Structure formats: C-alpha cells, structure tokens
mmCIF file with all atom_site columns, C-alpha atoms and ligand atoms in Angstrom:
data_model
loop_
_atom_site.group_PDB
_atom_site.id
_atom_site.type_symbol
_atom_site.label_atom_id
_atom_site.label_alt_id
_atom_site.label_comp_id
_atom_site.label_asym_id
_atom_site.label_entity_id
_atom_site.label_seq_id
_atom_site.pdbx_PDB_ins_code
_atom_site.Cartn_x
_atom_site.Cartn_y
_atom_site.Cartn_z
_atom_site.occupancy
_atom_site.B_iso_or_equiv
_atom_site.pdbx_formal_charge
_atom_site.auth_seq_id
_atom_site.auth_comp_id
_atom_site.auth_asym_id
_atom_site.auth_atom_id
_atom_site.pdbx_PDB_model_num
ATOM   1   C  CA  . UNK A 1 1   ? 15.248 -24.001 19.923  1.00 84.00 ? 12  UNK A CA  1
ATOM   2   C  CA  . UNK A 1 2   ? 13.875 -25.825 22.660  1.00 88.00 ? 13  UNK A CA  1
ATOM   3   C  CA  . UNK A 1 3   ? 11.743 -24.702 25.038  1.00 89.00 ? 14  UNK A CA  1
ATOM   4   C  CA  . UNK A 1 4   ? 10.119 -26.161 28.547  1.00 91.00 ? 15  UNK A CA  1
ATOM   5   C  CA  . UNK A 1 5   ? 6.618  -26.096 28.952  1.00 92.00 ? 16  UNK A CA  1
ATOM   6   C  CA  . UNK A 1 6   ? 7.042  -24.769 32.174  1.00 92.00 ? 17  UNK A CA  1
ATOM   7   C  CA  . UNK A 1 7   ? 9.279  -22.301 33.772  1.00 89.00 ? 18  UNK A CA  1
ATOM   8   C  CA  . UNK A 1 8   ? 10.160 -20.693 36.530  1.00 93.00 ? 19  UNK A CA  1
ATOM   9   C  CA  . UNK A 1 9   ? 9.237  -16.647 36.196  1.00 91.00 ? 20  UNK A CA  1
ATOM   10  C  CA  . UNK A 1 10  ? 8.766  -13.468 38.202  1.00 92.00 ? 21  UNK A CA  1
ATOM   11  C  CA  . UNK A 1 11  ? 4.864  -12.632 37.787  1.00 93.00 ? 22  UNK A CA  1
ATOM   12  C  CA  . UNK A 1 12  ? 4.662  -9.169  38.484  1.00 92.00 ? 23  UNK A CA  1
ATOM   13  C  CA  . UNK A 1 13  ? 0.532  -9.610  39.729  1.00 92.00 ? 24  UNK A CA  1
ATOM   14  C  CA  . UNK A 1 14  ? 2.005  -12.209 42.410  1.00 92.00 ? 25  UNK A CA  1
ATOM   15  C  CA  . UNK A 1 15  ? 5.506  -10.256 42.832  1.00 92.00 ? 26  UNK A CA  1
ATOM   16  C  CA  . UNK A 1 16  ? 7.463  -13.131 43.060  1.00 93.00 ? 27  UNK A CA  1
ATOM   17  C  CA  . UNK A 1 17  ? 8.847  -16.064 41.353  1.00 94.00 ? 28  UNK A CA  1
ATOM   18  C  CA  . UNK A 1 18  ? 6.224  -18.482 39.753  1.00 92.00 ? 29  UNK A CA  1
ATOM   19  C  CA  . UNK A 1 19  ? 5.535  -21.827 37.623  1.00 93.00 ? 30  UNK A CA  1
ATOM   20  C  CA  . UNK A 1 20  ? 4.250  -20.743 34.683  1.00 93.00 ? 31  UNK A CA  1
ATOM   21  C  CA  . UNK A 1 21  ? 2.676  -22.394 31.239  1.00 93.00 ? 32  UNK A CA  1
ATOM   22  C  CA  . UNK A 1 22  ? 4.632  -21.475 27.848  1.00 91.00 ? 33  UNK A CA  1
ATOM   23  C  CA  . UNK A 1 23  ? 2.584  -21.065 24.571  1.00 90.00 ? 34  UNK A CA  1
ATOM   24  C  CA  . UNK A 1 24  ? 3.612  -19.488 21.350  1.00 87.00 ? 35  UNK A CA  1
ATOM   25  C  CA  . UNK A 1 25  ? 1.630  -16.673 20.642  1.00 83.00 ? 36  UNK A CA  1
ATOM   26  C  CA  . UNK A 1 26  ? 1.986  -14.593 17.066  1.00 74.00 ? 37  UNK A CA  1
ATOM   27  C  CA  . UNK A 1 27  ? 3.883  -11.547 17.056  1.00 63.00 ? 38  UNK A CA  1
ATOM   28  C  CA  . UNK A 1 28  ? 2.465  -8.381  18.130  1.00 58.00 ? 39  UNK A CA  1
ATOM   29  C  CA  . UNK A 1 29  ? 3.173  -4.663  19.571  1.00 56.00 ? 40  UNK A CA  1
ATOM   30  C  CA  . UNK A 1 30  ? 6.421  -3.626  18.529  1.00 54.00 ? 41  UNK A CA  1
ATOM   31  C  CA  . UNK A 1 31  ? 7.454  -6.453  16.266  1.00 49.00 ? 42  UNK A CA  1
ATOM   32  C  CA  . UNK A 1 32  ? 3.751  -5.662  14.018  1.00 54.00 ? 43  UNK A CA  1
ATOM   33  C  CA  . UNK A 1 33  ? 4.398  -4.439  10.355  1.00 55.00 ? 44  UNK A CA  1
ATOM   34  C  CA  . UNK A 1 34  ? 3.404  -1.135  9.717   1.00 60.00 ? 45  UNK A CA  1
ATOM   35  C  CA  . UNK A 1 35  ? 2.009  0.439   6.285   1.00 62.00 ? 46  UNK A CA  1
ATOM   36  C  CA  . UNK A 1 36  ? 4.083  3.703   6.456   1.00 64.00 ? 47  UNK A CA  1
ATOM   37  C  CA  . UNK A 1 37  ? 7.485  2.837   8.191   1.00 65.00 ? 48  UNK A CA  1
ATOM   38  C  CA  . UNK A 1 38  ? 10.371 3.012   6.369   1.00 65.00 ? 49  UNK A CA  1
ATOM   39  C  CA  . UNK A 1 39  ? 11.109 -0.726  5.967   1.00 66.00 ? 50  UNK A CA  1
ATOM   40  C  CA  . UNK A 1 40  ? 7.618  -0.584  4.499   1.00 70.00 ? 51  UNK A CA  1
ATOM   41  C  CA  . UNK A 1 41  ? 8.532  2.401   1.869   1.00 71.00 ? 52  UNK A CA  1
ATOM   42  C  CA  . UNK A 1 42  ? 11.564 1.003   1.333   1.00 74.00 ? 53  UNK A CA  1
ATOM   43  C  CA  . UNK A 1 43  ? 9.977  -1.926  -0.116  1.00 70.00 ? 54  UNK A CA  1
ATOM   44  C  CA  . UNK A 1 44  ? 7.449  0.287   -2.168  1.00 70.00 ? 55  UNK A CA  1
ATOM   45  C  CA  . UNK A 1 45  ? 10.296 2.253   -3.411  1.00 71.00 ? 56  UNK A CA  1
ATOM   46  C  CA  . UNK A 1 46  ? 11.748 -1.251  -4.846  1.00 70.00 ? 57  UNK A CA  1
ATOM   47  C  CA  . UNK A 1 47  ? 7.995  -1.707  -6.707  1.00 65.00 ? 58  UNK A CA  1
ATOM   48  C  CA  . UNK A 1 48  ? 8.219  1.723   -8.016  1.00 65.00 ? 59  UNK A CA  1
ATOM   49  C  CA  . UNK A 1 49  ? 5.176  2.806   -6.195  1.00 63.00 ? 60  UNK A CA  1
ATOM   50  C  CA  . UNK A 1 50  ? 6.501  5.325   -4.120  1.00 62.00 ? 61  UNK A CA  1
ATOM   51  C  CA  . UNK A 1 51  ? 6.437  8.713   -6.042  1.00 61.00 ? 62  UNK A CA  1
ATOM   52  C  CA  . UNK A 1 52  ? 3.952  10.492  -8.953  1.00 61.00 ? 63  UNK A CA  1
ATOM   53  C  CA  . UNK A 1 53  ? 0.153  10.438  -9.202  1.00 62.00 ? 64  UNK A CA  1
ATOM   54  C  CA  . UNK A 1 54  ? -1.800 7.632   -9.173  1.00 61.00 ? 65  UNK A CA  1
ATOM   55  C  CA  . UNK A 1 55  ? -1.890 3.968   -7.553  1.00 57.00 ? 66  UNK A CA  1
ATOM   56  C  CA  . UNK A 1 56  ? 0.509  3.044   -10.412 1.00 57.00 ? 67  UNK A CA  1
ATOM   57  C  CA  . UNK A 1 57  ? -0.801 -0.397  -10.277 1.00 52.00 ? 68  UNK A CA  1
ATOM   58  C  CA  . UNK A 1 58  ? -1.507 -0.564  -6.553  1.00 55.00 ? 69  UNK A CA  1
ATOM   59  C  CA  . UNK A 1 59  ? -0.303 -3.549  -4.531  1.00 58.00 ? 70  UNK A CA  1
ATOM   60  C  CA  . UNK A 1 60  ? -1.729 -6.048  -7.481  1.00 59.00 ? 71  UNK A CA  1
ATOM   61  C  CA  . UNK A 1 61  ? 1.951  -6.551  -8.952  1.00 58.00 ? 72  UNK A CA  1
ATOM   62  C  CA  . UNK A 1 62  ? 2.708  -9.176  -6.083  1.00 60.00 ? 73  UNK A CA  1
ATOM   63  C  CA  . UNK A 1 63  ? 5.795  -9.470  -4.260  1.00 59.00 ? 74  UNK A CA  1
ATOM   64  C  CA  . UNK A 1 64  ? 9.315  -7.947  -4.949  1.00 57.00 ? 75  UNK A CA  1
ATOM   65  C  CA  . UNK A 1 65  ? 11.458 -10.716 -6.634  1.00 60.00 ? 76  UNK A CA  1
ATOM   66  C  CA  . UNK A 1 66  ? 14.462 -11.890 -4.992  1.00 51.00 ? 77  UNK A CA  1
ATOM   67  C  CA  . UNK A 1 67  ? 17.360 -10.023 -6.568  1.00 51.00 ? 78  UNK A CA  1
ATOM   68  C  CA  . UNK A 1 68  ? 16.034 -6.260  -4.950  1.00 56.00 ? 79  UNK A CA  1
ATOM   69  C  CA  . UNK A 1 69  ? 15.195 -7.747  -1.494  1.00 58.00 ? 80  UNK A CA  1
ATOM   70  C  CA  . UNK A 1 70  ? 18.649 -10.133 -1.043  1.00 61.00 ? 81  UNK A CA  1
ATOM   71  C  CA  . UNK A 1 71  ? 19.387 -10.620 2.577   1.00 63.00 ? 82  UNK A CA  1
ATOM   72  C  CA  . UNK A 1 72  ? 15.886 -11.396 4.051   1.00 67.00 ? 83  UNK A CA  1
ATOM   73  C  CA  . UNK A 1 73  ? 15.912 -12.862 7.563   1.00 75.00 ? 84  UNK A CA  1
ATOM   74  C  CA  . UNK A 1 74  ? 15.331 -16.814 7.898   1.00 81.00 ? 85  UNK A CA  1
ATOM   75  C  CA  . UNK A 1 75  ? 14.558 -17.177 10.815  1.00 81.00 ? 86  UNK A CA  1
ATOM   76  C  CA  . UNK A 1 76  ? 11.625 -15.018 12.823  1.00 80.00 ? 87  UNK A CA  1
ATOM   77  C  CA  . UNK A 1 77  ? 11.348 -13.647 16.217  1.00 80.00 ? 88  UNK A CA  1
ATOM   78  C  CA  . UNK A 1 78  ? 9.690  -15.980 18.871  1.00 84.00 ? 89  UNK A CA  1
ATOM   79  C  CA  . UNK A 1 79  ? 7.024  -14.415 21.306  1.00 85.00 ? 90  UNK A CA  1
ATOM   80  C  CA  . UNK A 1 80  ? 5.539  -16.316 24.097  1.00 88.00 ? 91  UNK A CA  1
ATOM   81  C  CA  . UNK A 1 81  ? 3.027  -16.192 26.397  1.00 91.00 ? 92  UNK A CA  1
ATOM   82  C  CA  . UNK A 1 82  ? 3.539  -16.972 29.715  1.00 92.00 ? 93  UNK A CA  1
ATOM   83  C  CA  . UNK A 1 83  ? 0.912  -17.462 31.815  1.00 93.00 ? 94  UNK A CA  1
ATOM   84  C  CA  . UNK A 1 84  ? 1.096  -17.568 35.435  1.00 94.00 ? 95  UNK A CA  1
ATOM   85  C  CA  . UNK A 1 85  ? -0.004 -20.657 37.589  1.00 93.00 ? 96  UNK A CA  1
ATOM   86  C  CA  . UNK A 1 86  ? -1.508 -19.076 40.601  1.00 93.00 ? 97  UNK A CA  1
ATOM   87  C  CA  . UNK A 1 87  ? -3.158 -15.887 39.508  1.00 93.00 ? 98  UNK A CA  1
ATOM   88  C  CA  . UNK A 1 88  ? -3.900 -16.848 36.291  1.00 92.00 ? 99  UNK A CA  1
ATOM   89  C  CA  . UNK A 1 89  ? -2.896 -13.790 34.227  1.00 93.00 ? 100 UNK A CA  1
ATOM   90  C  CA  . UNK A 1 90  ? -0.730 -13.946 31.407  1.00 91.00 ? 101 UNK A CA  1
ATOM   91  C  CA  . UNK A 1 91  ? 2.263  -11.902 29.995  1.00 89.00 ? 102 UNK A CA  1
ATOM   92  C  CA  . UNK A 1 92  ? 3.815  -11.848 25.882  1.00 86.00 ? 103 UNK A CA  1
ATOM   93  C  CA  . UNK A 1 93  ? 7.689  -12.327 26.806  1.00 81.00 ? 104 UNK A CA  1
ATOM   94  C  CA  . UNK A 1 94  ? 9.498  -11.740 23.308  1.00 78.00 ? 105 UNK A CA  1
ATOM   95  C  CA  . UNK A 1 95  ? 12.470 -13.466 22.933  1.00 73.00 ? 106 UNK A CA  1
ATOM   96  C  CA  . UNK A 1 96  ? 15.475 -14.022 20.387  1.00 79.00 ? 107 UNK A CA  1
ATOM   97  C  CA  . UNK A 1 97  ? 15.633 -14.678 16.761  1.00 83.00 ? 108 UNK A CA  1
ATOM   98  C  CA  . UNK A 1 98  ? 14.988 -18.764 16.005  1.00 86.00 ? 109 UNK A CA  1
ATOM   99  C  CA  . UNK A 1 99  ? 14.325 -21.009 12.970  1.00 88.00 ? 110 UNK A CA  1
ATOM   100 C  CA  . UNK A 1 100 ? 12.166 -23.735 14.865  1.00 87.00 ? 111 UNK A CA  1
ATOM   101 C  CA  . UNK A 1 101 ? 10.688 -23.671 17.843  1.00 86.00 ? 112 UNK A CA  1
ATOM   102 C  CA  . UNK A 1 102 ? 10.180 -26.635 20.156  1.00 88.00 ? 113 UNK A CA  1
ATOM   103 C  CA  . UNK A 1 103 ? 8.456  -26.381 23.631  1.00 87.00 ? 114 UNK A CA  1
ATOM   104 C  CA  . UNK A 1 104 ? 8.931  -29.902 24.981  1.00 86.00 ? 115 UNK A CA  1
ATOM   105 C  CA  . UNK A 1 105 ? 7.186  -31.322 27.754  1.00 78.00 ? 116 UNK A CA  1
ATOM   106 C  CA  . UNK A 1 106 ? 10.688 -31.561 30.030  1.00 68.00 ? 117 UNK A CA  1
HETATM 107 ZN ZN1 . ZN  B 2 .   ? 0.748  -14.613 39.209  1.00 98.00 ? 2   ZN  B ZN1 1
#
C-alpha cells in the first residue's frame, strides 16, 4: 500500500482542513494485545495452560505450532500518525489491513 507523505486532513485543534506529515507509528489503544481476553485464553487453552493448579510449565513451552493456530492473519493493521502542519499536534489515524506499507514522497 502506498501512502503520500502528505495529505490533506481535517485537524480538529485547527477545525478545518490541513497539510499534514504521515509517519507509521506501532499499534496501540484498541488494537494492543491483552493478557486476559479471550483471543489470549484461547491461545492458552491450545497450550493446555488454561485449567488445574499450578503454572503447568508457565509460558516457557514457546509458541503454539502451526497445525492448532491455522488461519493466522498475514498481513497487520497500519496506524499512522498524522501530524498537523500549522498547530503542530498530532493524531494516530488507524487504517485498513496491509502487507507492506509504502509512504512515498508523491
Ligand atoms: Zn492543526
């Protein structure tokens, strides 16, 4: 996915429509992995660490193998940061699902 440096965006400090700079930031808020939701148990269910007493081995086992987790995602959700010309504050605008990422200077 390509992606202009600049673009043209409403900056709600300005209120109105302003060039701003694109930068990829990491994910964060919503999109952040947590320890107890139930993607997350799901996966310790898959380990076997989910019920009984005990750590049963902790998290020292590694990673699930393949065959129990088929259907992963490939590509990963792309957050930006846009950060406003004029005023100079900045805003994380989370966008679709890509492989690659690309901001070009055009
Ligand atoms: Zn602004």
């Amino acid at each position: 996915m390509k992606i202009p440096k600049t673009m043209r965006k409403f900056c709600p400090h300005c209120k109105g429509y302003k060039e701003m700079v694109v930068t990829q930031t990491k994910q964060r808020g919503k999109n952040k992995t947590h320890t107890m939701s139930r993607g997350s148990r799901t996966r310790m269910r898959q380990r076997g660490l989910d019920r009984g007493y005990g750590n049963k081995g902790s998290l020292s086992r590694g990673a699930i193998s393949s065959w129990k987790m088929s259907g992963a995602k490939s590509s990963k959700k792309l957050n930006l940061t846009l950060k406003c010309k004029e005023c100079g504050k900045s805003q994380i605008f989370a966008g679709s699902r890509t492989k690659r990422v690309e901001i070009s200077a055009v």
